[in-house]
mmCIF file of C-alpha atoms and ligand atoms in Angstrom:
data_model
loop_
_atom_site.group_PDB
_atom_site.id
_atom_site.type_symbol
_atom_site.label_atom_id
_atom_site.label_comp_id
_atom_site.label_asym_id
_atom_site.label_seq_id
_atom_site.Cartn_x
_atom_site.Cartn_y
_atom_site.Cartn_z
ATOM 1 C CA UNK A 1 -16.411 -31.844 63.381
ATOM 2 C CA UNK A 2 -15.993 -34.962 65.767
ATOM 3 C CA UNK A 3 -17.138 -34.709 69.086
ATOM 4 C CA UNK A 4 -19.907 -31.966 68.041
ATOM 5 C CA UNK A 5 -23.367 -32.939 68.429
ATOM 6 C CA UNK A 6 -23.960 -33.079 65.272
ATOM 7 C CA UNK A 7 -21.525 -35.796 63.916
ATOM 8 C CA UNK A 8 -22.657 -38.940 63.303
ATOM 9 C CA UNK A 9 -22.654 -41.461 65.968
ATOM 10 C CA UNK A 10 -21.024 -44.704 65.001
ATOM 11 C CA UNK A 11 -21.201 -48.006 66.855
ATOM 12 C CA UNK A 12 -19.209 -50.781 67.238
ATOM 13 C CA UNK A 13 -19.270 -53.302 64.453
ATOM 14 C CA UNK A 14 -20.981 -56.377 66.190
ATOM 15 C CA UNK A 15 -18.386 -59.342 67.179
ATOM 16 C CA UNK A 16 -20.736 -61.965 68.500
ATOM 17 C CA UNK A 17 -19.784 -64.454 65.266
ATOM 18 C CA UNK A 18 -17.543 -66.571 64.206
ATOM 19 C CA UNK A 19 -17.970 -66.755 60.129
ATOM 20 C CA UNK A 20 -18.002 -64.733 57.793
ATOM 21 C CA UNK A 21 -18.470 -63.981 53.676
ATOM 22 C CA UNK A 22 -17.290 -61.305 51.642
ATOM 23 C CA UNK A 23 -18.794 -60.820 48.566
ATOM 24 C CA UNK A 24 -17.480 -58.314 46.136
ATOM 25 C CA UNK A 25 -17.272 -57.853 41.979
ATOM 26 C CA UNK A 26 -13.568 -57.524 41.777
ATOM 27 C CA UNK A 27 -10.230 -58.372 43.060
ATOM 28 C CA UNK A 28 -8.840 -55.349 45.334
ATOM 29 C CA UNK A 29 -12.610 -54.558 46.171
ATOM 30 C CA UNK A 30 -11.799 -55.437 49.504
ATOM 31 C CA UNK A 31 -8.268 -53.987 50.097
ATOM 32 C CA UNK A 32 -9.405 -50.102 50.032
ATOM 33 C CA UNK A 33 -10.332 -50.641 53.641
ATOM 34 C CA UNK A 34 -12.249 -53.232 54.548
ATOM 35 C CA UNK A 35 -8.980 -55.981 54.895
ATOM 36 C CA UNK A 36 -8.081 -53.951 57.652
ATOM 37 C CA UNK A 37 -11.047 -55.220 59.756
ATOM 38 C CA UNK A 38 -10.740 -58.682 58.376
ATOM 39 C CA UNK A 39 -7.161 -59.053 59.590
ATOM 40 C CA UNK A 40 -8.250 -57.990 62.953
ATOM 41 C CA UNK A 41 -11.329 -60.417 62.998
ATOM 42 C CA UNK A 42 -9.231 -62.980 61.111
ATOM 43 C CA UNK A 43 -6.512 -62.750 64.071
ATOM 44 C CA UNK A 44 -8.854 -63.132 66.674
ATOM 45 C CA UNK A 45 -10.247 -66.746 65.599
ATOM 46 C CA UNK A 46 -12.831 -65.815 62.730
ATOM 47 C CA UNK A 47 -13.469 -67.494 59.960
ATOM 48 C CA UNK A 48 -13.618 -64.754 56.661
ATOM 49 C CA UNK A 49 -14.195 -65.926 53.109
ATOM 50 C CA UNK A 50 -13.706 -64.257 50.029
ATOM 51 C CA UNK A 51 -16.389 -64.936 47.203
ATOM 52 C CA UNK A 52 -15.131 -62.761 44.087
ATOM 53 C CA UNK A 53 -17.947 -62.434 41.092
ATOM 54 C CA UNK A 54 -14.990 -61.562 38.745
ATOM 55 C CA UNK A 55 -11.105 -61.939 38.478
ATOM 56 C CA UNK A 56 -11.402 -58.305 37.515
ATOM 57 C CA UNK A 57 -9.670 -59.308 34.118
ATOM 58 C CA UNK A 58 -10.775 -55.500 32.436
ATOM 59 C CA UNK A 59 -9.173 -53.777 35.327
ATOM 60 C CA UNK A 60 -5.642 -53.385 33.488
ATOM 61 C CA UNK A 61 -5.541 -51.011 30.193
ATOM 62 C CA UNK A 62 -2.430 -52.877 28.200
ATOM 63 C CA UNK A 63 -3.128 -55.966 29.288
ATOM 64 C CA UNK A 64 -5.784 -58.744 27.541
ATOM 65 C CA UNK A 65 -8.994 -60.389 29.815
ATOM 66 C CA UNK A 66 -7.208 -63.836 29.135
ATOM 67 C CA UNK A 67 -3.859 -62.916 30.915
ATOM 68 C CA UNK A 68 -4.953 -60.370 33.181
ATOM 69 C CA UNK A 69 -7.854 -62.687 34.599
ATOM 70 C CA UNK A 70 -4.910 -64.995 35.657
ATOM 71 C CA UNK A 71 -2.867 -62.820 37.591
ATOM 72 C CA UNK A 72 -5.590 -60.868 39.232
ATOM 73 C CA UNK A 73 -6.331 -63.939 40.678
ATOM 74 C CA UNK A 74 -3.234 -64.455 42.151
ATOM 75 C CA UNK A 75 -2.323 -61.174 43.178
ATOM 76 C CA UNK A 76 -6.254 -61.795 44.888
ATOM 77 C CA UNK A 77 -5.009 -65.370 46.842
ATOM 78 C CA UNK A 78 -2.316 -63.486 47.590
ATOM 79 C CA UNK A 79 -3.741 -60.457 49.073
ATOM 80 C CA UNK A 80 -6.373 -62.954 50.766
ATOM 81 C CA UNK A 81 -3.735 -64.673 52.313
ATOM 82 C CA UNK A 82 -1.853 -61.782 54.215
ATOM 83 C CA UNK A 83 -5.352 -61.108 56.095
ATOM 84 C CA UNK A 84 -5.620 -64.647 56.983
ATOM 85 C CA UNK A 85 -8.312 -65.501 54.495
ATOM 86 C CA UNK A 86 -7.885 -69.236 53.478
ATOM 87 C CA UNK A 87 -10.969 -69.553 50.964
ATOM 88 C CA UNK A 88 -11.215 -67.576 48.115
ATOM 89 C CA UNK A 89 -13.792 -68.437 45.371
ATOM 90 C CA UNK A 90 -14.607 -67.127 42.058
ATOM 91 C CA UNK A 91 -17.223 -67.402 40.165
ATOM 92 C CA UNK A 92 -17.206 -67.898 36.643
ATOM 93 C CA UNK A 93 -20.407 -66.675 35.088
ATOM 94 C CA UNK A 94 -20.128 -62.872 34.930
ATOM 95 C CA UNK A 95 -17.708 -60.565 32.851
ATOM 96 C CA UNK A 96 -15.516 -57.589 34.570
ATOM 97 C CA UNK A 97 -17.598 -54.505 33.756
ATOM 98 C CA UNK A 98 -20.585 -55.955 32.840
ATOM 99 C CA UNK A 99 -21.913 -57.898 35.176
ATOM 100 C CA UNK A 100 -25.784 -57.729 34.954
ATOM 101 C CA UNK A 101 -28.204 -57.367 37.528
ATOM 102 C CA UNK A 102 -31.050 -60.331 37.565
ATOM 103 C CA UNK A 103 -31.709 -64.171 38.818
ATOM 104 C CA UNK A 104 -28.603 -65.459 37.359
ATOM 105 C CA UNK A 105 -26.224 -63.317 39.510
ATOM 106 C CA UNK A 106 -28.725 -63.873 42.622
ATOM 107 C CA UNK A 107 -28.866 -67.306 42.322
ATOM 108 C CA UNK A 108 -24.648 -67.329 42.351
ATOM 109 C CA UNK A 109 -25.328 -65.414 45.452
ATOM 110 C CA UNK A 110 -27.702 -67.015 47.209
ATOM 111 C CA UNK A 111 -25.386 -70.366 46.475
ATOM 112 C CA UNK A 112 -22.377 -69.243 47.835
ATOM 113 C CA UNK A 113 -24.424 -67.396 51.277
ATOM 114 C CA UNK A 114 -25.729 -71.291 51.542
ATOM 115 C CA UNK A 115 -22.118 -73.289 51.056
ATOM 116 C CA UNK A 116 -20.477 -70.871 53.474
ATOM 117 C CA UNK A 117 -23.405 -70.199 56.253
ATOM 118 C CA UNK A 118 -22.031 -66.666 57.274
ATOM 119 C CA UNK A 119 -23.411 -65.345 60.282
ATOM 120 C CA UNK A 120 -21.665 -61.697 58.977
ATOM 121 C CA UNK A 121 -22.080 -60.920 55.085
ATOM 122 C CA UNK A 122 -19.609 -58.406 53.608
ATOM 123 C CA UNK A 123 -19.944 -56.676 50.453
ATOM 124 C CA UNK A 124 -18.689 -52.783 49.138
ATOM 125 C CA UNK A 125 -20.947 -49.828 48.192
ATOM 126 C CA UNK A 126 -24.089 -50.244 45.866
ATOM 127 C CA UNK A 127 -24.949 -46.450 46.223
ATOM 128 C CA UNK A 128 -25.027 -44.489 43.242
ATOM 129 C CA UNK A 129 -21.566 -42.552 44.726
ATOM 130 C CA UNK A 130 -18.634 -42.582 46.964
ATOM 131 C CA UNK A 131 -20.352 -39.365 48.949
ATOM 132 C CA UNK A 132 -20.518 -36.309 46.494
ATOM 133 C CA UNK A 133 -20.253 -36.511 43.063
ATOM 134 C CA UNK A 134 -17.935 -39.315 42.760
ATOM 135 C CA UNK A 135 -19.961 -41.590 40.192
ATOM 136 C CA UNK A 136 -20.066 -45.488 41.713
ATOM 137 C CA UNK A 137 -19.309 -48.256 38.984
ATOM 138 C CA UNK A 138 -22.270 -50.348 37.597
ATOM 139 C CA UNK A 139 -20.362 -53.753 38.666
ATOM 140 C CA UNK A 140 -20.037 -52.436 42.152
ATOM 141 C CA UNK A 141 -24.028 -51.236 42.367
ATOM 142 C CA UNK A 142 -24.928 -54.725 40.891
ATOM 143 C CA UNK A 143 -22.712 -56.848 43.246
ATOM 144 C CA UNK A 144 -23.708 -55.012 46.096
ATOM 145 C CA UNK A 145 -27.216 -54.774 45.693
ATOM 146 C CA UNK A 146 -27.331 -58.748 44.801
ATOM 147 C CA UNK A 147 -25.486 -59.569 47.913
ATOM 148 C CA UNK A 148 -27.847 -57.563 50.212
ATOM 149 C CA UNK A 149 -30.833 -59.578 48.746
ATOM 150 C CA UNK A 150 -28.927 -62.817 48.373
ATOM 151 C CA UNK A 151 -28.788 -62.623 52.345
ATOM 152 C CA UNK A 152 -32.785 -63.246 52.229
ATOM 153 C CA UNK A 153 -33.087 -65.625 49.124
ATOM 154 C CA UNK A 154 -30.542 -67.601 50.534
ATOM 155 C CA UNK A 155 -32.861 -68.375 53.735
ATOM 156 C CA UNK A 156 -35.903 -68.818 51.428
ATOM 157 C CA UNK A 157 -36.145 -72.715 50.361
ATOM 158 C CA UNK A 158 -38.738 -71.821 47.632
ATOM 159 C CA UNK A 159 -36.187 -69.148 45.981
ATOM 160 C CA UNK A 160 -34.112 -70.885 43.710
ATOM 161 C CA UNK A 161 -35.497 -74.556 44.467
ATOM 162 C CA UNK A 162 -32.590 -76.272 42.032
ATOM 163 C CA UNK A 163 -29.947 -75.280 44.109
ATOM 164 C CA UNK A 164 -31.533 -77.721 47.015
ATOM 165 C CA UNK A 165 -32.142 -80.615 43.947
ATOM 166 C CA UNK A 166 -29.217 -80.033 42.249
ATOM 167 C CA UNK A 167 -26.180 -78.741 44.338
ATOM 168 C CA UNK A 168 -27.814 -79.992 47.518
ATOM 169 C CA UNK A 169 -27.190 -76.634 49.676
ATOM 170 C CA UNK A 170 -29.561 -76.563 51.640
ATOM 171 C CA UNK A 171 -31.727 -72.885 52.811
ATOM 172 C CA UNK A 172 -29.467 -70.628 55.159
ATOM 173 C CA UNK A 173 -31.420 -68.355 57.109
ATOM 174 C CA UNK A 174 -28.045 -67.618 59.319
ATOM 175 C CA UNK A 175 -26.937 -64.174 58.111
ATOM 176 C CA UNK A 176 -27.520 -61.563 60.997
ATOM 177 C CA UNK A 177 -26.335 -58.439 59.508
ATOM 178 C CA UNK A 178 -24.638 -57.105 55.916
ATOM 179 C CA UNK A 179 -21.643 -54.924 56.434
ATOM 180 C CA UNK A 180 -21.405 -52.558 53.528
ATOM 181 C CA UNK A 181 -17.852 -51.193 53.214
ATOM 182 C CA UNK A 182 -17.134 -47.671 51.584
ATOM 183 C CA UNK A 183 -20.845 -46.796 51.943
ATOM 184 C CA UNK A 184 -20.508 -42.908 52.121
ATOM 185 C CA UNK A 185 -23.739 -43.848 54.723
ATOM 186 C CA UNK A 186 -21.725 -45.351 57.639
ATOM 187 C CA UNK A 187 -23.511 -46.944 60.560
ATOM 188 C CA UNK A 188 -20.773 -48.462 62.556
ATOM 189 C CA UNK A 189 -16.913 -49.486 62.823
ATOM 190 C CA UNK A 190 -14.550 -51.495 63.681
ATOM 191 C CA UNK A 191 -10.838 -49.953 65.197
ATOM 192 C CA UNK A 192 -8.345 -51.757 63.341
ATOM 193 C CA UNK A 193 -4.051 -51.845 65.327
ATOM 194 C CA UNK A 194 -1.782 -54.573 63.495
ATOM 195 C CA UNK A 195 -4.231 -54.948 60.945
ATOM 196 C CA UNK A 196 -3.494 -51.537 59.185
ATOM 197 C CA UNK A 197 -0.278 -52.871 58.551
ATOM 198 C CA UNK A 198 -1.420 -56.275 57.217
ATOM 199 C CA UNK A 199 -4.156 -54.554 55.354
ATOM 200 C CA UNK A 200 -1.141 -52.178 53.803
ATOM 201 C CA UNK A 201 0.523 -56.031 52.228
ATOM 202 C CA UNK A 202 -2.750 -56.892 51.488
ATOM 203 C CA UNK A 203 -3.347 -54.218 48.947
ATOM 204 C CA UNK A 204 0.248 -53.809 48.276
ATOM 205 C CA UNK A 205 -0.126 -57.996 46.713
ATOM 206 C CA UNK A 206 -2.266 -56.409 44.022
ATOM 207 C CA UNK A 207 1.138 -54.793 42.241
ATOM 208 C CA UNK A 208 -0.044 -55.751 38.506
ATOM 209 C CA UNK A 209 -3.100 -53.380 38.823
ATOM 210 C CA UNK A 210 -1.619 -50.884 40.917
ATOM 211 C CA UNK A 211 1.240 -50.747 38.730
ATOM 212 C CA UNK A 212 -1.131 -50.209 35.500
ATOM 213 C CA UNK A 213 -2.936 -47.635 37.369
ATOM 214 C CA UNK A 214 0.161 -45.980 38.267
ATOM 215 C CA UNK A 215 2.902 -46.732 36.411
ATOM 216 C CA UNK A 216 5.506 -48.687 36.240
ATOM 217 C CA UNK A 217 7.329 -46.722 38.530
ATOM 218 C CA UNK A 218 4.821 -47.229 41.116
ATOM 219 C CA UNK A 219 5.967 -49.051 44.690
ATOM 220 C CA UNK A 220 2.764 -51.166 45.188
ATOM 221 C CA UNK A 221 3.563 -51.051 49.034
ATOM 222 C CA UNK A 222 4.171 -47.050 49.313
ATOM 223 C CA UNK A 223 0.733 -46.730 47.438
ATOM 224 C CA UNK A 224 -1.013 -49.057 49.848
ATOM 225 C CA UNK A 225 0.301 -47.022 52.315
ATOM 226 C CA UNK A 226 -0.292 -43.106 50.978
ATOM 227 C CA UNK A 227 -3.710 -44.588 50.441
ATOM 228 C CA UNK A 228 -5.202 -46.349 53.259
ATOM 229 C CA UNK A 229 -3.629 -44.786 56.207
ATOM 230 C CA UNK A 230 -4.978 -41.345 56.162
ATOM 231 C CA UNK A 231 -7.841 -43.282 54.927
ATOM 232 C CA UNK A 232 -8.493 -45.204 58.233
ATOM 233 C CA UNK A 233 -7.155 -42.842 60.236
ATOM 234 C CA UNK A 234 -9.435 -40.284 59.098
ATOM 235 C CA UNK A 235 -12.360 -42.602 59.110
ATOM 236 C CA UNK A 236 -11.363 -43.010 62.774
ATOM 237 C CA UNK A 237 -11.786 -39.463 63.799
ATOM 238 C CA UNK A 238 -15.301 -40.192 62.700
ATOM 239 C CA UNK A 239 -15.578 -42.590 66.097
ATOM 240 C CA UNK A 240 -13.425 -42.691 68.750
ATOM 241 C CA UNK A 241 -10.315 -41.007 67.543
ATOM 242 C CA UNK A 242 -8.252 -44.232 66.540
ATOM 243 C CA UNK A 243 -8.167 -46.081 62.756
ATOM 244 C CA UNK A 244 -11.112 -47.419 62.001
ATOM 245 C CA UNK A 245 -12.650 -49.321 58.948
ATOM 246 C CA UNK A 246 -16.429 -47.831 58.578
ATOM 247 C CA UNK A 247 -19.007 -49.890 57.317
ATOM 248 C CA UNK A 248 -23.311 -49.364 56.728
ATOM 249 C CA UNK A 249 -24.749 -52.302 58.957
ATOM 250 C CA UNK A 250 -27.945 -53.888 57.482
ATOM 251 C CA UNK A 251 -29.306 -55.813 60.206
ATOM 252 C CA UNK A 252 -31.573 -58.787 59.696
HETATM 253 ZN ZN1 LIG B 301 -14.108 -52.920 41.977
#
């Protein structure tokens, strides 16, 4: 019950930077909820940058890797755009579904955390759940766990030496904290106005998947907005009454 002293006691996401990096495993990772607090950050001045580890190309049951990689992309720059995200990179060495834990995938971390010297690192749940008994997906765990450590190699000079020698990015020890979004452990939050409505075209851009996952008949835009508006307004009773996007903070 809110206001009981019992509830959790959120803060306020910290807003003493100026760039960040999202990191997540697949397109529309970001769009349940945390695009809400990038379009506020976004329309304030910030600098937000997507770095996607997949184009999610097994997300869509009647539809092949091939062709589906290509217009999850799009539907991503797409979404990206709406939230005033300008940069959005993916990576090309790890498979939708599969993506392994290990040195390869930290490495691909650690490179992007140096091109893009956040101050902020974003990335979605690595718990085992959602809160409950809803199972977490393996790419999710992987991506997020990677991008919490990445945060450290990427400072680290002696941690992946050939990315100095052969991409020449050089060690950045920049990142101050790593916002984990649908953590069903939240620390802190950030209200989000306008930007429930950009975050609602945001998701809505992804209308292949959402369209797949519910049918053809589906209105991408009415299923962006069933889902995350009781979702951040609900999240907001958790602080201080108004929609909020929730996130775990992992300071450094
Ligand atoms: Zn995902």
């Amino acid at each position: 019950m809110p206001g009981t002293a019992t509830a959790p006691s959120l803060s306020p996401m910290p807003e003493d930077w100026q760039r960040a990096l999202a990191v997540v495993a697949h397109p529309d990772d970001l769009e349940y909820g945390a695009a809400a607090a990038v379009a506020e950050w976004t329309a304030a001045g910030r600098e937000v940058t997507y770095v996607l580890v997949t184009r999610g190309e097994a997300g869509i049951d009647g539809l092949g890797p091939q062709e589906c990689a290509a217009i999850r992309e799009a539907e991503q720059r797409a979404s990206a755009a709406v939230v005033g995200v300008r940069t959005v990179e993916f990576l090309d060495e790890h498979q939708d579904g599969v993506i392994e834990a290990g040195l390869p995938l930290r490495r691909d971390l650690s490179a992007a955390v140096r091109r893009h010297r956040p101050e902020l690192l974003i990335t979605l749940n690595h718990h085992d759940t959602w809160g409950g008994v809803a199972w977490n997906t393996p790419d999710h765990r992987v991506v997020g766990r990677a991008a919490l450590d990445a945060a450290g190699d990427a400072g680290n000079r002696w941690i992946f030496p050939e990315l100095i020698a052969e991409q020449g990015l050089d060690p950045w020890d920049g990142v101050r904290w790593v916002a984990v979004a649908g953590s069903p452990y939240p620390t802190h939050a950030k209200e989000v106005g306008p930007g429930i409505e950009r975050a609602v075209a945001s998701l809505a851009e992804h209308r292949a998947y959402i369209t797949g996952l519910e049918g053809a008949g589906q209105d991408p835009e009415a299923y962006a907005r069933g889902f995350l508006e009781p979702m951040l307004r609900s999240a907001g009773e958790q602080y201080r009454g108004a929609p909020a996007t929730l996130f775990q903070l992992y300071p450094r």
